[in-house]
Amino acid sequence: MTQPAIHPSILNADQAHLGAELERVRNADGLHVDVMDNHFVPNQFGGPSLVQTVLAHTDLPVDAHLMITEPDRWATVYAEAGCAVVTTHLEATAAPFRLAKEIHRLGAGVGLALRPATPLTAVEPLLPEIDLLLLMTVEPGFGGQSFLEPMLAKIAAARRLVGERGQQLRIQIDGGVTERTIVRAAEAGADVFVAGSAVYRADDAAAAVATLRELAAGHAH
């Protein structure tokens, strides 16, 4: 089992003081940048310029999570900008095999995200093409939501599926990550955790990152 990774979500950071907010989480394993177009999800946030700003102010790997309707058109922009991983939603991606090849060619890792109601069977043929499977544990679009309990079974099923294939695939979860839910998600088999409110609403964000990582490591699948 790989070491658990904590990726704070900058959606929950104070955007007016982004440099300082990134500094607060310098002990994290990566940074999660949401991009929302107000079409695929009912909210608008981020874009290539924000990602470039984040990349210029951190040495941490950045994963861009594209919650947009035309990821086939835009994902390569984020790979070219220098993101470590570019994650698109299976539900919105028209040609996922071709896009995965293109993102890899540009030197980035390929992530594929599933909304809570999208079954794992939909992603199964694509597993050999990707580096990270993102299972949404809330309905995408807004920060601060509660973790959807039925997703624990989906995480466990994904980990079994990956294990059966002998694949080194990271399973990331995004939504409702707290000190309580991270333990259960780690037990189920997740190993990359997007944490927004749990980190940025803490008085000491770096301590919150360390605590979450410790809890996940202590209950790793």
PDB file of C-alpha atoms in Angstrom:
ATOM      1  CA  MET A   1       0.000   0.000   0.000  1.00  0.00           C
ATOM      2  CA  THR A   2       1.336   3.426  -0.915  1.00  0.00           C
ATOM      3  CA  GLN A   3       1.676   6.123   1.723  1.00  0.00           C
ATOM      4  CA  PRO A   4      -1.471   8.218   2.136  1.00  0.00           C
ATOM      5  CA  ALA A   5      -1.340  11.684   0.609  1.00  0.00           C
ATOM      6  CA  ILE A   6      -3.203  14.805   1.743  1.00  0.00           C
ATOM      7  CA  HIS A   7      -4.085  17.318  -0.987  1.00  0.00           C
ATOM      8  CA  PRO A   8      -5.681  20.495   0.434  1.00  0.00           C
ATOM      9  CA  SER A   9      -8.332  21.994  -1.829  1.00  0.00           C
ATOM     10  CA  ILE A  10      -7.692  25.648  -2.565  1.00  0.00           C
ATOM     11  CA  LEU A  11     -11.425  26.124  -3.175  1.00  0.00           C
ATOM     12  CA  ASN A  12     -11.611  26.612   0.608  1.00  0.00           C
ATOM     13  CA  ALA A  13      -8.629  28.963   0.835  1.00  0.00           C
ATOM     14  CA  ASP A  14      -8.831  32.759   1.157  1.00  0.00           C
ATOM     15  CA  GLN A  15      -8.419  33.674  -2.520  1.00  0.00           C
ATOM     16  CA  ALA A  16      -7.356  37.245  -1.710  1.00  0.00           C
ATOM     17  CA  HIS A  17      -4.283  35.939   0.138  1.00  0.00           C
ATOM     18  CA  LEU A  18      -3.508  32.885  -1.955  1.00  0.00           C
ATOM     19  CA  GLY A  19       0.275  32.978  -1.533  1.00  0.00           C
ATOM     20  CA  ALA A  20      -0.057  32.987   2.253  1.00  0.00           C
ATOM     21  CA  GLU A  21      -2.743  30.297   2.111  1.00  0.00           C
ATOM     22  CA  LEU A  22      -0.464  28.012   0.075  1.00  0.00           C
ATOM     23  CA  GLU A  23       2.310  28.623   2.597  1.00  0.00           C
ATOM     24  CA  ARG A  24       0.001  27.451   5.414  1.00  0.00           C
ATOM     25  CA  VAL A  25      -0.121  23.969   3.858  1.00  0.00           C
ATOM     26  CA  ARG A  26       3.483  23.625   2.698  1.00  0.00           C
ATOM     27  CA  ASN A  27       3.722  20.231   4.498  1.00  0.00           C
ATOM     28  CA  ALA A  28       0.941  18.766   2.311  1.00  0.00           C
ATOM     29  CA  ASP A  29       1.649  16.094  -0.306  1.00  0.00           C
ATOM     30  CA  GLY A  30       0.026  18.024  -3.133  1.00  0.00           C
ATOM     31  CA  LEU A  31      -2.527  20.726  -3.900  1.00  0.00           C
ATOM     32  CA  HIS A  32      -5.965  20.159  -5.404  1.00  0.00           C
ATOM     33  CA  VAL A  33      -7.267  22.877  -7.717  1.00  0.00           C
ATOM     34  CA  ASP A  34     -10.909  22.667  -8.750  1.00  0.00           C
ATOM     35  CA  VAL A  35     -11.986  24.145 -12.066  1.00  0.00           C
ATOM     36  CA  MET A  36     -15.757  24.600 -12.443  1.00  0.00           C
ATOM     37  CA  ASP A  37     -17.578  26.053 -15.441  1.00  0.00           C
ATOM     38  CA  ASN A  38     -21.136  26.546 -14.086  1.00  0.00           C
ATOM     39  CA  HIS A  39     -22.351  23.986 -16.649  1.00  0.00           C
ATOM     40  CA  PHE A  40     -21.115  20.571 -15.524  1.00  0.00           C
ATOM     41  CA  VAL A  41     -21.589  21.707 -11.918  1.00  0.00           C
ATOM     42  CA  PRO A  42     -23.677  24.627 -10.598  1.00  0.00           C
ATOM     43  CA  ASN A  43     -20.711  26.748  -9.565  1.00  0.00           C
ATOM     44  CA  GLN A  44     -17.861  28.656 -11.187  1.00  0.00           C
ATOM     45  CA  PHE A  45     -14.263  28.641  -9.997  1.00  0.00           C
ATOM     46  CA  GLY A  46     -10.725  28.615 -11.307  1.00  0.00           C
ATOM     47  CA  GLY A  47      -9.282  28.269 -14.766  1.00  0.00           C
ATOM     48  CA  PRO A  48      -5.845  28.186 -16.413  1.00  0.00           C
ATOM     49  CA  SER A  49      -4.735  31.534 -14.927  1.00  0.00           C
ATOM     50  CA  LEU A  50      -5.500  30.447 -11.346  1.00  0.00           C
ATOM     51  CA  VAL A  51      -3.636  27.178 -11.891  1.00  0.00           C
ATOM     52  CA  GLN A  52      -0.620  29.084 -13.247  1.00  0.00           C
ATOM     53  CA  THR A  53      -0.692  31.341 -10.166  1.00  0.00           C
ATOM     54  CA  VAL A  54      -0.768  28.321  -7.857  1.00  0.00           C
ATOM     55  CA  LEU A  55       2.072  26.618  -9.765  1.00  0.00           C
ATOM     56  CA  ALA A  56       4.171  29.789  -9.481  1.00  0.00           C
ATOM     57  CA  HIS A  57       3.741  29.907  -5.683  1.00  0.00           C
ATOM     58  CA  THR A  58       4.306  26.294  -4.657  1.00  0.00           C
ATOM     59  CA  ASP A  59       6.787  23.464  -5.080  1.00  0.00           C
ATOM     60  CA  LEU A  60       4.077  20.900  -4.313  1.00  0.00           C
ATOM     61  CA  PRO A  61       2.600  18.795  -7.120  1.00  0.00           C
ATOM     62  CA  VAL A  62      -0.688  20.252  -8.298  1.00  0.00           C
ATOM     63  CA  ASP A  63      -3.652  18.165  -9.347  1.00  0.00           C
ATOM     64  CA  ALA A  64      -6.249  19.957 -11.445  1.00  0.00           C
ATOM     65  CA  HIS A  65      -9.796  18.602 -11.123  1.00  0.00           C
ATOM     66  CA  LEU A  66     -11.766  19.697 -14.181  1.00  0.00           C
ATOM     67  CA  MET A  67     -15.487  19.803 -13.419  1.00  0.00           C
ATOM     68  CA  ILE A  68     -16.272  21.159 -16.862  1.00  0.00           C
ATOM     69  CA  THR A  69     -18.314  20.151 -19.886  1.00  0.00           C
ATOM     70  CA  GLU A  70     -15.504  20.115 -22.481  1.00  0.00           C
ATOM     71  CA  PRO A  71     -12.509  18.479 -20.799  1.00  0.00           C
ATOM     72  CA  ASP A  72     -11.303  17.005 -24.118  1.00  0.00           C
ATOM     73  CA  ARG A  73     -10.704  20.552 -25.290  1.00  0.00           C
ATOM     74  CA  TRP A  74      -9.176  21.990 -22.120  1.00  0.00           C
ATOM     75  CA  ALA A  75      -7.307  19.246 -20.244  1.00  0.00           C
ATOM     76  CA  THR A  76      -4.136  19.587 -22.319  1.00  0.00           C
ATOM     77  CA  VAL A  77      -3.847  23.268 -21.291  1.00  0.00           C
ATOM     78  CA  TYR A  78      -3.454  22.167 -17.652  1.00  0.00           C
ATOM     79  CA  ALA A  79      -0.943  19.457 -18.553  1.00  0.00           C
ATOM     80  CA  GLU A  80       1.125  21.976 -20.537  1.00  0.00           C
ATOM     81  CA  ALA A  81       0.983  24.441 -17.625  1.00  0.00           C
ATOM     82  CA  GLY A  82       2.802  21.917 -15.432  1.00  0.00           C
ATOM     83  CA  CYS A  83       0.136  20.156 -13.368  1.00  0.00           C
ATOM     84  CA  ALA A  84       1.318  16.811 -11.981  1.00  0.00           C
ATOM     85  CA  VAL A  85      -2.108  15.240 -12.580  1.00  0.00           C
ATOM     86  CA  VAL A  86      -5.031  16.393 -14.713  1.00  0.00           C
ATOM     87  CA  THR A  87      -8.340  14.810 -13.717  1.00  0.00           C
ATOM     88  CA  THR A  88     -11.408  14.936 -15.930  1.00  0.00           C
ATOM     89  CA  HIS A  89     -14.877  13.567 -15.259  1.00  0.00           C
ATOM     90  CA  LEU A  90     -15.770  10.380 -17.069  1.00  0.00           C
ATOM     91  CA  GLU A  91     -19.336  11.697 -17.468  1.00  0.00           C
ATOM     92  CA  ALA A  92     -18.097  14.685 -19.495  1.00  0.00           C
ATOM     93  CA  THR A  93     -15.153  13.228 -21.411  1.00  0.00           C
ATOM     94  CA  ALA A  94     -16.005  12.378 -25.021  1.00  0.00           C
ATOM     95  CA  ALA A  95     -12.867  10.405 -25.947  1.00  0.00           C
ATOM     96  CA  PRO A  96     -11.204   9.294 -22.691  1.00  0.00           C
ATOM     97  CA  PHE A  97      -8.689   6.878 -24.274  1.00  0.00           C
ATOM     98  CA  ARG A  98      -7.410   9.539 -26.669  1.00  0.00           C
ATOM     99  CA  LEU A  99      -7.332  12.214 -23.964  1.00  0.00           C
ATOM    100  CA  ALA A 100      -5.379   9.973 -21.561  1.00  0.00           C
ATOM    101  CA  LYS A 101      -2.746   9.382 -24.255  1.00  0.00           C
ATOM    102  CA  GLU A 102      -2.501  13.112 -24.940  1.00  0.00           C
ATOM    103  CA  ILE A 103      -2.131  14.067 -21.252  1.00  0.00           C
ATOM    104  CA  HIS A 104       0.568  11.409 -20.784  1.00  0.00           C
ATOM    105  CA  ARG A 105       2.388  12.666 -23.885  1.00  0.00           C
ATOM    106  CA  LEU A 106       2.538  16.115 -22.279  1.00  0.00           C
ATOM    107  CA  GLY A 107       4.141  14.651 -19.151  1.00  0.00           C
ATOM    108  CA  ALA A 108       1.252  14.762 -16.682  1.00  0.00           C
ATOM    109  CA  GLY A 109      -0.511  11.975 -14.834  1.00  0.00           C
ATOM    110  CA  VAL A 110      -4.037  11.077 -15.893  1.00  0.00           C
ATOM    111  CA  GLY A 111      -6.891  11.202 -13.421  1.00  0.00           C
ATOM    112  CA  LEU A 112     -10.469  10.145 -14.037  1.00  0.00           C
ATOM    113  CA  ALA A 113     -13.282  11.240 -11.722  1.00  0.00           C
ATOM    114  CA  LEU A 114     -16.682   9.677 -11.094  1.00  0.00           C
ATOM    115  CA  ARG A 115     -19.714  11.410  -9.659  1.00  0.00           C
ATOM    116  CA  PRO A 116     -21.255   9.554  -6.682  1.00  0.00           C
ATOM    117  CA  ALA A 117     -23.961   7.845  -8.774  1.00  0.00           C
ATOM    118  CA  THR A 118     -21.682   6.767 -11.658  1.00  0.00           C
ATOM    119  CA  PRO A 119     -20.960   3.029 -11.358  1.00  0.00           C
ATOM    120  CA  LEU A 120     -17.433   1.634 -11.274  1.00  0.00           C
ATOM    121  CA  THR A 121     -18.235  -0.568 -14.271  1.00  0.00           C
ATOM    122  CA  ALA A 122     -18.199   2.602 -16.401  1.00  0.00           C
ATOM    123  CA  VAL A 123     -14.517   3.203 -15.676  1.00  0.00           C
ATOM    124  CA  GLU A 124     -13.291  -0.391 -15.680  1.00  0.00           C
ATOM    125  CA  PRO A 125     -12.060  -0.501 -19.319  1.00  0.00           C
ATOM    126  CA  LEU A 126     -10.060   2.704 -18.709  1.00  0.00           C
ATOM    127  CA  LEU A 127      -8.212   1.649 -15.553  1.00  0.00           C
ATOM    128  CA  PRO A 128      -5.023   0.577 -17.395  1.00  0.00           C
ATOM    129  CA  GLU A 129      -4.844   4.035 -19.030  1.00  0.00           C
ATOM    130  CA  ILE A 130      -4.995   6.156 -15.861  1.00  0.00           C
ATOM    131  CA  ASP A 131      -2.843   6.949 -12.811  1.00  0.00           C
ATOM    132  CA  LEU A 132      -5.512   8.159 -10.403  1.00  0.00           C
ATOM    133  CA  LEU A 133      -9.169   7.313  -9.885  1.00  0.00           C
ATOM    134  CA  LEU A 134     -11.096  10.092  -8.145  1.00  0.00           C
ATOM    135  CA  LEU A 135     -14.273   8.972  -6.420  1.00  0.00           C
ATOM    136  CA  MET A 136     -16.431  11.953  -5.493  1.00  0.00           C
ATOM    137  CA  THR A 137     -17.760  11.477  -1.959  1.00  0.00           C
ATOM    138  CA  VAL A 138     -20.164  14.430  -2.284  1.00  0.00           C
ATOM    139  CA  GLU A 139     -22.078  15.777  -5.266  1.00  0.00           C
ATOM    140  CA  PRO A 140     -19.484  17.950  -7.038  1.00  0.00           C
ATOM    141  CA  GLY A 141     -19.804  21.711  -7.126  1.00  0.00           C
ATOM    142  CA  PHE A 142     -19.490  23.113  -3.613  1.00  0.00           C
ATOM    143  CA  GLY A 143     -17.132  22.802  -0.658  1.00  0.00           C
ATOM    144  CA  GLY A 144     -18.222  22.059   2.901  1.00  0.00           C
ATOM    145  CA  GLN A 145     -20.654  19.200   2.156  1.00  0.00           C
ATOM    146  CA  SER A 146     -21.058  16.070   4.279  1.00  0.00           C
ATOM    147  CA  PHE A 147     -19.440  12.785   3.234  1.00  0.00           C
ATOM    148  CA  LEU A 148     -21.857  10.390   1.493  1.00  0.00           C
ATOM    149  CA  GLU A 149     -21.747   7.152   3.495  1.00  0.00           C
ATOM    150  CA  PRO A 150     -22.700   4.843   0.565  1.00  0.00           C
ATOM    151  CA  MET A 151     -19.400   5.818  -1.091  1.00  0.00           C
ATOM    152  CA  LEU A 152     -17.441   3.666   1.390  1.00  0.00           C
ATOM    153  CA  ALA A 153     -18.646   0.523  -0.408  1.00  0.00           C
ATOM    154  CA  LYS A 154     -17.666   2.070  -3.756  1.00  0.00           C
ATOM    155  CA  ILE A 155     -14.151   2.858  -2.479  1.00  0.00           C
ATOM    156  CA  ALA A 156     -13.768  -0.720  -1.222  1.00  0.00           C
ATOM    157  CA  ALA A 157     -15.017  -2.121  -4.543  1.00  0.00           C
ATOM    158  CA  ALA A 158     -12.577   0.113  -6.459  1.00  0.00           C
ATOM    159  CA  ARG A 159      -9.662  -1.024  -4.297  1.00  0.00           C
ATOM    160  CA  ARG A 160     -10.603  -4.683  -4.878  1.00  0.00           C
ATOM    161  CA  LEU A 161     -10.854  -4.101  -8.615  1.00  0.00           C
ATOM    162  CA  VAL A 162      -7.449  -2.426  -8.758  1.00  0.00           C
ATOM    163  CA  GLY A 163      -5.929  -5.136  -6.539  1.00  0.00           C
ATOM    164  CA  GLU A 164      -7.231  -7.895  -8.807  1.00  0.00           C
ATOM    165  CA  ARG A 165      -5.459  -6.246 -11.729  1.00  0.00           C
ATOM    166  CA  GLY A 166      -2.204  -5.844  -9.786  1.00  0.00           C
ATOM    167  CA  GLN A 167      -2.240  -2.164 -10.742  1.00  0.00           C
ATOM    168  CA  GLN A 168      -0.484   0.662  -8.876  1.00  0.00           C
ATOM    169  CA  LEU A 169      -3.430   3.040  -9.090  1.00  0.00           C
ATOM    170  CA  ARG A 170      -4.029   5.761  -6.563  1.00  0.00           C
ATOM    171  CA  ILE A 171      -7.616   6.111  -5.345  1.00  0.00           C
ATOM    172  CA  GLN A 172      -8.454   9.681  -4.420  1.00  0.00           C
ATOM    173  CA  ILE A 173     -11.562  10.843  -2.617  1.00  0.00           C
ATOM    174  CA  ASP A 174     -12.942  14.357  -2.626  1.00  0.00           C
ATOM    175  CA  GLY A 175     -15.718  15.678  -0.396  1.00  0.00           C
ATOM    176  CA  GLY A 176     -16.556  15.688   3.285  1.00  0.00           C
ATOM    177  CA  VAL A 177     -13.092  14.574   4.451  1.00  0.00           C
ATOM    178  CA  THR A 178     -12.809  15.025   8.229  1.00  0.00           C
ATOM    179  CA  GLU A 179     -10.819  13.330  10.995  1.00  0.00           C
ATOM    180  CA  ARG A 180     -13.674  10.824  11.304  1.00  0.00           C
ATOM    181  CA  THR A 181     -14.388  10.117   7.646  1.00  0.00           C
ATOM    182  CA  ILE A 182     -10.715   9.861   6.615  1.00  0.00           C
ATOM    183  CA  VAL A 183     -10.289   6.860   8.924  1.00  0.00           C
ATOM    184  CA  ARG A 184     -13.197   5.007   7.337  1.00  0.00           C
ATOM    185  CA  ALA A 185     -12.184   5.940   3.791  1.00  0.00           C
ATOM    186  CA  ALA A 186      -8.581   4.802   4.407  1.00  0.00           C
ATOM    187  CA  GLU A 187      -9.858   1.509   5.791  1.00  0.00           C
ATOM    188  CA  ALA A 188     -11.951   1.090   2.638  1.00  0.00           C
ATOM    189  CA  GLY A 189      -8.897   1.598   0.439  1.00  0.00           C
ATOM    190  CA  ALA A 190      -8.554   5.289  -0.505  1.00  0.00           C
ATOM    191  CA  ASP A 191      -5.009   6.663  -0.353  1.00  0.00           C
ATOM    192  CA  VAL A 192      -5.202  10.249  -1.640  1.00  0.00           C
ATOM    193  CA  PHE A 193      -7.469  12.592   0.285  1.00  0.00           C
ATOM    194  CA  VAL A 194      -8.695  16.005  -0.852  1.00  0.00           C
ATOM    195  CA  ALA A 195      -9.342  18.073   2.250  1.00  0.00           C
ATOM    196  CA  GLY A 196     -10.873  21.529   2.082  1.00  0.00           C
ATOM    197  CA  SER A 197     -12.700  22.804   5.162  1.00  0.00           C
ATOM    198  CA  ALA A 198     -10.912  20.330   7.456  1.00  0.00           C
ATOM    199  CA  VAL A 199      -7.610  22.031   6.623  1.00  0.00           C
ATOM    200  CA  TYR A 200      -8.403  25.637   5.796  1.00  0.00           C
ATOM    201  CA  ARG A 201     -10.898  26.210   8.613  1.00  0.00           C
ATOM    202  CA  ALA A 202      -8.358  24.946  11.174  1.00  0.00           C
ATOM    203  CA  ASP A 203      -6.380  27.513  13.172  1.00  0.00           C
ATOM    204  CA  ASP A 204      -3.215  25.616  12.246  1.00  0.00           C
ATOM    205  CA  ALA A 205      -3.632  24.261   8.710  1.00  0.00           C
ATOM    206  CA  ALA A 206      -0.256  22.473   8.690  1.00  0.00           C
ATOM    207  CA  ALA A 207      -1.131  20.648  11.929  1.00  0.00           C
ATOM    208  CA  ALA A 208      -4.497  19.638  10.414  1.00  0.00           C
ATOM    209  CA  VAL A 209      -2.681  18.188   7.373  1.00  0.00           C
ATOM    210  CA  ALA A 210      -0.304  16.227   9.630  1.00  0.00           C
ATOM    211  CA  THR A 211      -3.167  14.880  11.757  1.00  0.00           C
ATOM    212  CA  LEU A 212      -5.186  13.763   8.737  1.00  0.00           C
ATOM    213  CA  ARG A 213      -2.130  12.039   7.219  1.00  0.00           C
ATOM    214  CA  GLU A 214      -1.379  10.264  10.506  1.00  0.00           C
ATOM    215  CA  LEU A 215      -4.988   9.067  10.853  1.00  0.00           C
ATOM    216  CA  ALA A 216      -5.037   7.778   7.266  1.00  0.00           C
ATOM    217  CA  ALA A 217      -1.685   6.005   7.689  1.00  0.00           C
ATOM    218  CA  GLY A 218      -2.865   4.333  10.886  1.00  0.00           C
ATOM    219  CA  HIS A 219      -5.891   2.882   9.104  1.00  0.00           C
ATOM    220  CA  ALA A 220      -4.499   2.242   5.632  1.00  0.00           C
ATOM    221  CA  HIS A 221      -6.091  -0.650   3.760  1.00  0.00           C
TER     222      HIS A 221
END
